[in-house]
Coordinates of C-alpha atoms and ligand atoms in Angstrom, one line a residue:
X69 CA -21.0 -99.1 184.3
X70 CA -19.4 -96.2 183.2
X71 CA -20.4 -92.9 181.1
X72 CA -19.5 -90.8 178.3
X73 CA -19.4 -87.2 179.1
X74 CA -22.2 -86.5 176.8
X75 CA -24.7 -88.6 179.0
X76 CA -23.5 -87.0 182.4
X77 CA -24.0 -83.9 180.6
X78 CA -27.4 -84.3 179.8
X79 CA -28.0 -86.0 183.2
X80 CA -27.0 -83.1 184.7
X81 CA -28.8 -80.4 182.6
X82 CA -32.3 -82.4 183.0
X83 CA -31.5 -83.3 187.0
X84 CA -31.9 -87.0 186.5
X85 CA -30.8 -89.4 189.3
X86 CA -27.4 -89.7 190.8
X87 CA -24.8 -90.4 188.6
X88 CA -22.6 -93.6 189.6
X89 CA -18.8 -93.6 188.6
X90 CA -17.0 -96.8 189.3
X91 CA -14.0 -96.1 191.7
X92 CA -11.3 -96.7 188.8
X93 CA -13.3 -94.8 186.1
X94 CA -12.8 -91.2 185.4
X95 CA -15.9 -88.9 185.9
X96 CA -16.5 -87.6 182.8
X97 CA -17.3 -84.1 183.6
X98 CA -14.3 -83.8 185.6
X99 CA -11.6 -80.8 183.8
X100 CA -9.2 -83.3 183.1
X101 CA -11.9 -85.6 181.3
X102 CA -13.4 -82.6 179.3
X103 CA -10.4 -81.0 178.3
X104 CA -9.2 -84.8 177.0
X105 CA -12.7 -84.9 175.1
X106 CA -12.5 -84.6 171.3
X107 CA -14.7 -82.1 169.4
X108 CA -18.6 -83.4 169.6
X109 CA -19.8 -86.1 167.6
X110 CA -22.9 -87.4 166.6
X111 CA -25.4 -89.1 168.5
X112 CA -24.3 -91.1 172.1
X113 CA -26.8 -93.8 173.4
X114 CA -28.2 -93.2 176.8
X115 CA -28.7 -95.8 179.1
X116 CA -32.0 -95.7 181.0
X117 CA -32.0 -96.1 184.6
X118 CA -32.4 -99.9 185.5
X119 CA -35.9 -98.8 187.2
X120 CA -37.4 -97.6 184.1
X121 CA -39.7 -99.6 182.4
X122 CA -38.2 -99.2 178.4
X123 CA -39.8 -102.0 176.7
X124 CA -41.9 -100.4 174.3
X125 CA -40.0 -96.9 174.6
X126 CA -38.5 -95.4 171.5
X127 CA -34.2 -96.1 171.8
X128 CA -33.0 -93.0 173.5
X129 CA -30.8 -90.9 171.6
X130 CA -28.9 -88.0 172.8
X131 CA -28.2 -85.1 170.7
X132 CA -25.6 -83.5 172.6
X133 CA -24.7 -79.7 171.8
X134 CA -24.6 -81.5 168.3
X135 CA -25.2 -78.2 166.7
X136 CA -22.6 -75.7 167.9
X137 CA -24.7 -72.8 168.8
X138 CA -24.6 -69.6 165.7
X139 CA -23.5 -66.5 167.1
X140 CA -26.5 -65.1 168.6
X141 CA -28.8 -63.2 166.0
X142 CA -30.0 -59.7 166.7
X143 CA -33.9 -60.5 167.1
X144 CA -35.3 -59.6 163.6
X145 CA -38.7 -61.0 163.5
X146 CA -40.0 -57.8 161.9
X147 CA -43.3 -58.5 159.8
X148 CA -44.2 -62.6 158.9
X149 CA -45.5 -63.2 155.7
X150 CA -49.0 -63.5 155.5
X151 CA -50.4 -67.2 155.4
X152 CA -53.3 -68.1 153.0
X153 CA -55.7 -69.3 155.8
X154 CA -55.6 -69.3 159.5
X155 CA -54.0 -72.8 161.0
X156 CA -56.9 -75.2 161.9
X157 CA -57.0 -78.5 163.9
X158 CA -59.0 -81.2 162.4
X159 CA -61.7 -80.3 165.5
X160 CA -62.3 -77.0 164.9
X161 CA -63.6 -75.0 161.6
X162 CA -62.2 -71.5 161.0
X163 CA -65.3 -70.0 161.4
X164 CA -65.8 -71.1 165.1
X165 CA -62.7 -70.4 167.0
X166 CA -65.2 -69.4 170.1
X167 CA -67.8 -71.4 170.9
X168 CA -71.2 -70.1 171.3
X169 CA -71.6 -71.5 175.2
X170 CA -69.6 -68.4 176.1
X171 CA -71.5 -66.1 178.3
X172 CA -71.7 -62.4 177.3
X173 CA -71.3 -59.8 180.2
X174 CA -72.4 -56.4 179.7
X175 CA -69.9 -53.9 181.6
X176 CA -66.1 -54.0 181.2
X177 CA -64.3 -53.7 184.3
X178 CA -62.8 -50.5 185.4
X179 CA -58.7 -50.4 184.1
X180 CA -56.7 -51.8 187.2
X181 CA -53.6 -49.8 188.3
X182 CA -50.9 -51.5 187.1
X183 CA -47.3 -51.6 188.6
X184 CA -45.2 -54.5 187.3
X185 CA -43.0 -54.1 190.9
X186 CA -45.6 -55.6 193.3
X187 CA -45.7 -58.9 194.0
X188 CA -49.4 -58.7 194.4
X189 CA -51.6 -57.2 192.4
X190 CA -53.7 -54.5 194.5
X191 CA -57.3 -53.5 193.2
X192 CA -60.2 -52.9 195.1
X193 CA -62.7 -54.4 192.5
X194 CA -64.1 -57.7 193.3
X195 CA -62.6 -60.3 191.2
X196 CA -64.4 -61.4 188.3
X197 CA -65.1 -65.6 188.2
X198 CA -63.2 -67.5 185.7
X199 CA -64.4 -67.9 182.5
X200 CA -66.6 -65.0 181.9
X201 CA -66.0 -63.8 178.7
X202 CA -67.8 -61.1 176.2
X203 CA -66.6 -61.7 172.5
X204 CA -65.0 -59.0 170.8
X205 CA -66.1 -58.9 167.3
X206 CA -63.7 -56.1 166.5
X207 CA -60.8 -57.9 167.8
X208 CA -62.0 -61.2 166.4
X209 CA -62.1 -59.8 163.0
X210 CA -58.7 -58.8 162.7
X211 CA -56.8 -61.7 163.4
X212 CA -57.2 -63.6 160.3
X213 CA -55.3 -61.2 158.3
X214 CA -53.3 -59.6 160.8
X215 CA -49.6 -60.1 160.8
X216 CA -47.2 -61.3 163.8
X217 CA -46.9 -57.9 165.1
X218 CA -50.0 -56.7 164.3
X219 CA -51.5 -59.5 166.0
X220 CA -49.3 -59.2 169.4
X221 CA -50.9 -55.5 169.7
X222 CA -54.7 -57.0 169.2
X223 CA -53.8 -59.2 172.1
X224 CA -52.3 -56.5 173.6
X225 CA -55.8 -54.5 173.8
X226 CA -57.9 -58.1 174.2
X227 CA -60.0 -57.7 176.9
X228 CA -62.3 -60.6 176.1
X229 CA -61.8 -63.0 179.7
X230 CA -63.0 -60.8 181.9
X231 CA -61.2 -62.2 184.7
X232 CA -57.8 -62.6 183.0
X233 CA -58.1 -58.8 182.0
X234 CA -58.8 -57.2 185.3
X235 CA -55.7 -58.8 187.2
X236 CA -52.9 -59.6 184.3
X237 CA -50.1 -57.2 184.5
X238 CA -49.1 -57.9 180.9
X239 CA -49.8 -59.9 177.9
X240 CA -47.6 -62.5 177.1
X241 CA -47.8 -62.8 173.2
X242 CA -45.1 -65.1 172.7
X243 CA -40.8 -65.7 171.6
X244 CA -40.2 -66.1 167.9
X245 CA -38.2 -65.4 164.9
X246 CA -38.8 -65.4 161.3
X247 CA -37.9 -68.9 160.5
X248 CA -38.1 -70.5 163.3
X249 CA -39.1 -74.4 162.2
X250 CA -40.2 -75.7 166.0
X251 CA -42.9 -74.6 167.7
X252 CA -43.8 -75.2 171.5
X253 CA -47.3 -74.8 173.2
X254 CA -47.3 -74.0 176.6
X255 CA -50.4 -73.4 178.9
X256 CA -50.6 -69.9 180.2
X257 CA -47.9 -67.2 181.7
X258 CA -47.2 -67.8 185.3
X259 CA -46.3 -64.9 187.9
X260 CA -42.4 -64.2 186.2
X261 CA -44.1 -64.5 182.7
X262 CA -47.0 -62.0 183.7
X263 CA -43.9 -59.6 184.9
X264 CA -41.5 -59.8 182.2
X265 CA -44.4 -60.3 179.7
X266 CA -42.2 -63.1 177.8
X267 CA -43.1 -66.7 178.1
X268 CA -41.1 -69.3 180.1
X269 CA -38.7 -67.4 182.3
X270 CA -39.6 -68.4 185.5
X271 CA -38.3 -71.9 187.3
X272 CA -40.0 -74.1 184.2
X273 CA -38.4 -72.0 181.8
X274 CA -34.9 -72.6 183.1
X275 CA -35.8 -76.3 182.6
X276 CA -37.4 -76.1 179.3
X277 CA -34.0 -73.8 178.3
X278 CA -31.7 -76.6 179.1
X279 CA -33.9 -79.5 177.2
X280 CA -33.5 -77.0 174.2
X281 CA -30.3 -76.7 174.8
X282 CA -29.2 -80.8 175.0
X283 CA -31.5 -80.6 171.8
X284 CA -29.3 -78.4 170.0
X285 CA -31.9 -75.5 169.6
X286 CA -32.0 -72.3 170.5
X287 CA -35.0 -70.3 171.7
X288 CA -36.3 -67.8 169.3
X289 CA -34.2 -68.8 166.6
X290 CA -35.3 -72.6 166.1
X291 CA -38.1 -72.7 168.4
X292 CA -41.1 -70.4 168.7
X293 CA -42.5 -70.4 172.4
X294 CA -46.4 -69.6 172.4
X295 CA -49.0 -70.4 174.9
X296 CA -52.6 -71.6 174.8
X297 CA -53.7 -68.2 176.8
X298 CA -52.0 -64.9 176.7
X299 CA -52.9 -63.5 180.1
X300 CA -51.9 -65.2 183.3
X301 CA -54.7 -66.9 185.3
X302 CA -54.6 -65.2 189.0
X303 CA -53.3 -67.4 191.5
X304 CA -52.1 -69.7 188.4
X305 CA -55.5 -71.6 188.5
X306 CA -55.9 -73.5 185.5
X307 CA -57.1 -72.0 182.4
X308 CA -61.2 -72.0 181.9
X309 CA -62.6 -73.9 179.2
X310 CA -64.1 -70.1 177.7
X311 CA -60.7 -68.7 178.3
X312 CA -59.0 -71.6 175.8
X313 CA -62.0 -71.1 173.0
X314 CA -61.5 -67.5 173.0
X315 CA -58.0 -67.1 173.2
X316 CA -57.7 -69.8 170.3
X317 CA -58.3 -67.5 167.8
X318 CA -55.1 -66.2 168.3
X319 CA -53.1 -69.4 168.5
X320 CA -54.4 -70.1 165.3
X321 CA -53.2 -67.5 164.2
X322 CA -49.6 -67.5 165.1
X323 CA -49.2 -70.9 164.3
X324 CA -50.5 -70.2 160.7
X325 CA -47.9 -67.3 160.5
X326 CA -45.2 -69.2 161.9
X327 CA -46.0 -72.3 159.7
X328 CA -43.9 -74.5 161.9
X329 CA -42.3 -78.0 160.7
X330 CA -42.8 -79.7 164.3
X331 CA -44.9 -79.0 167.0
X332 CA -44.3 -79.9 170.5
X333 CA -47.3 -79.4 173.3
X334 CA -46.4 -79.2 176.7
X335 CA -49.1 -80.3 179.2
X336 CA -52.6 -81.1 179.4
X337 CA -54.2 -77.6 178.5
X338 CA -52.2 -77.5 175.2
X339 CA -53.0 -80.9 174.3
X340 CA -56.4 -80.6 175.0
X341 CA -56.5 -77.4 172.9
X342 CA -54.5 -78.4 169.9
X343 CA -55.4 -82.3 169.8
X344 CA -59.0 -82.1 171.1
X345 CA -58.8 -84.6 173.6
X346 CA -59.1 -85.4 177.2
X347 CA -56.6 -88.4 176.9
X348 CA -53.9 -88.1 179.5
X349 CA -50.7 -86.9 178.6
X350 CA -48.8 -90.6 179.5
X351 CA -51.1 -92.0 176.8
X352 CA -50.5 -89.3 174.1
X353 CA -47.0 -89.1 174.8
X354 CA -43.7 -91.5 173.0
X355 CA -45.5 -91.1 169.3
X356 CA -46.1 -88.9 166.5
X357 CA -49.4 -86.8 166.2
X358 CA -50.5 -84.3 163.7
X359 CA -52.1 -81.1 163.5
X360 CA -53.2 -79.1 160.6
X361 CA -51.8 -75.8 159.8
X362 CA -52.2 -73.9 156.3
X363 CA -53.8 -77.2 155.0
X364 CA -50.6 -79.1 155.8
X365 CA -50.5 -82.1 158.6
X366 CA -47.7 -81.2 161.0
X367 CA -46.1 -83.6 163.2
X368 CA -46.9 -82.7 166.5
X369 CA -45.5 -84.3 169.9
X370 CA -47.2 -84.3 173.3
X371 CA -44.9 -84.2 176.5
X372 CA -45.1 -83.6 179.8
X373 CA -45.2 -79.6 181.2
X374 CA -41.8 -78.8 182.8
X375 CA -43.3 -77.4 186.2
X376 CA -45.1 -81.0 186.2
X377 CA -41.4 -82.3 185.6
X378 CA -40.3 -80.1 188.4
X379 CA -42.7 -81.7 190.7
X380 CA -42.3 -85.4 189.4
X381 CA -38.5 -85.3 188.2
X382 CA -38.8 -89.4 187.8
X383 CA -40.7 -88.4 184.4
X384 CA -37.9 -86.4 183.2
X385 CA -36.5 -89.1 181.3
X386 CA -39.5 -89.1 179.6
X387 CA -39.6 -86.0 178.8
X388 CA -36.3 -86.5 177.2
X389 CA -37.4 -89.4 175.0
X390 CA -40.2 -87.2 173.9
X391 CA -38.2 -84.4 173.1
X392 CA -35.8 -87.0 171.2
X393 CA -38.8 -88.1 169.1
X394 CA -39.4 -84.8 168.0
X395 CA -35.9 -84.0 167.6
X396 CA -35.8 -86.9 164.8
X397 CA -39.0 -85.7 162.8
X398 CA -37.3 -82.1 163.0
X399 CA -34.5 -83.8 161.6
X400 CA -35.9 -85.8 158.4
Ligands
URA611 N1 -46.0 -72.0 182.0 C1 -46.3 -72.1 180.9 O1 -47.2 -73.1 180.4 N2 -46.4 -71.2 180.3 C2 -45.2 -70.0 180.5 O2 -44.8 -69.2 179.4 C3 -44.7 -70.2 181.9 C4 -45.1 -70.9 182.6

């Protein structure tokens, strides 16, 4: 079997498998092949490795570097237009972003010394248990009318989730620019994101960046990246249900302000939160779902979280198929 340069590039970017090149065939990534390569054309078909059961899977198409990147624009987020109503999914009413089961606590924790240069965050307070949440109605009241930059400030000052507020170094609001038509929703910041205050800047961010690049999408410009939680759970523990419910009001407002054409959910927690399901990613991926944003049904796709793909590289091809499917809906 011989490989096109596009196939080789995608497999290389995604770190998929070994590329076997026949003795007498030219390596598609060799300098001479690259030089001889004609300008990029539309879509090439990737042949899945033999081991992959592909019977019911959608045909994989590789939109490789289809869209020559526009010169990087200076970030011009500014103010988002006011959206008519907060985003909501089928499962949650707008008045109830937070479930009543959330337990109030009396005292706010003392401020924690912040030093972004320290890898380990040292404080002498007793760690607060995950899931202890104190609703702040002053904060909640600001959300439905907040612009993008106002919302960022509200998030910055939020201390509703006591454990998260105690241990975080920064809040990670998200990356977006006006006009981004794709929203990717991750889980929560990890250590690198907590240090930098930006989503997906660690190892899983590198993989996500590669995937976006192969889709011809630019982070920020075409794609907004936001998380279910805006603060890092200590030691990268799973988000607590109360924390997800509490932070959901921010997520809904972000979706409403962004008004995307498609949404891609990375992993279990983004999926649980926005599709309101406990079903596995394996059973939900590979098809189109919908969430309601500003009264509109927005095509939504589920795929594996990049950090899972780093642990289970054999699933990268499935993830690539999911992105390809999402891209087809985006092009429509
Ligand atoms: N994982 C996530 O889900 N989000 C990030 O921002 C980083 C890692």
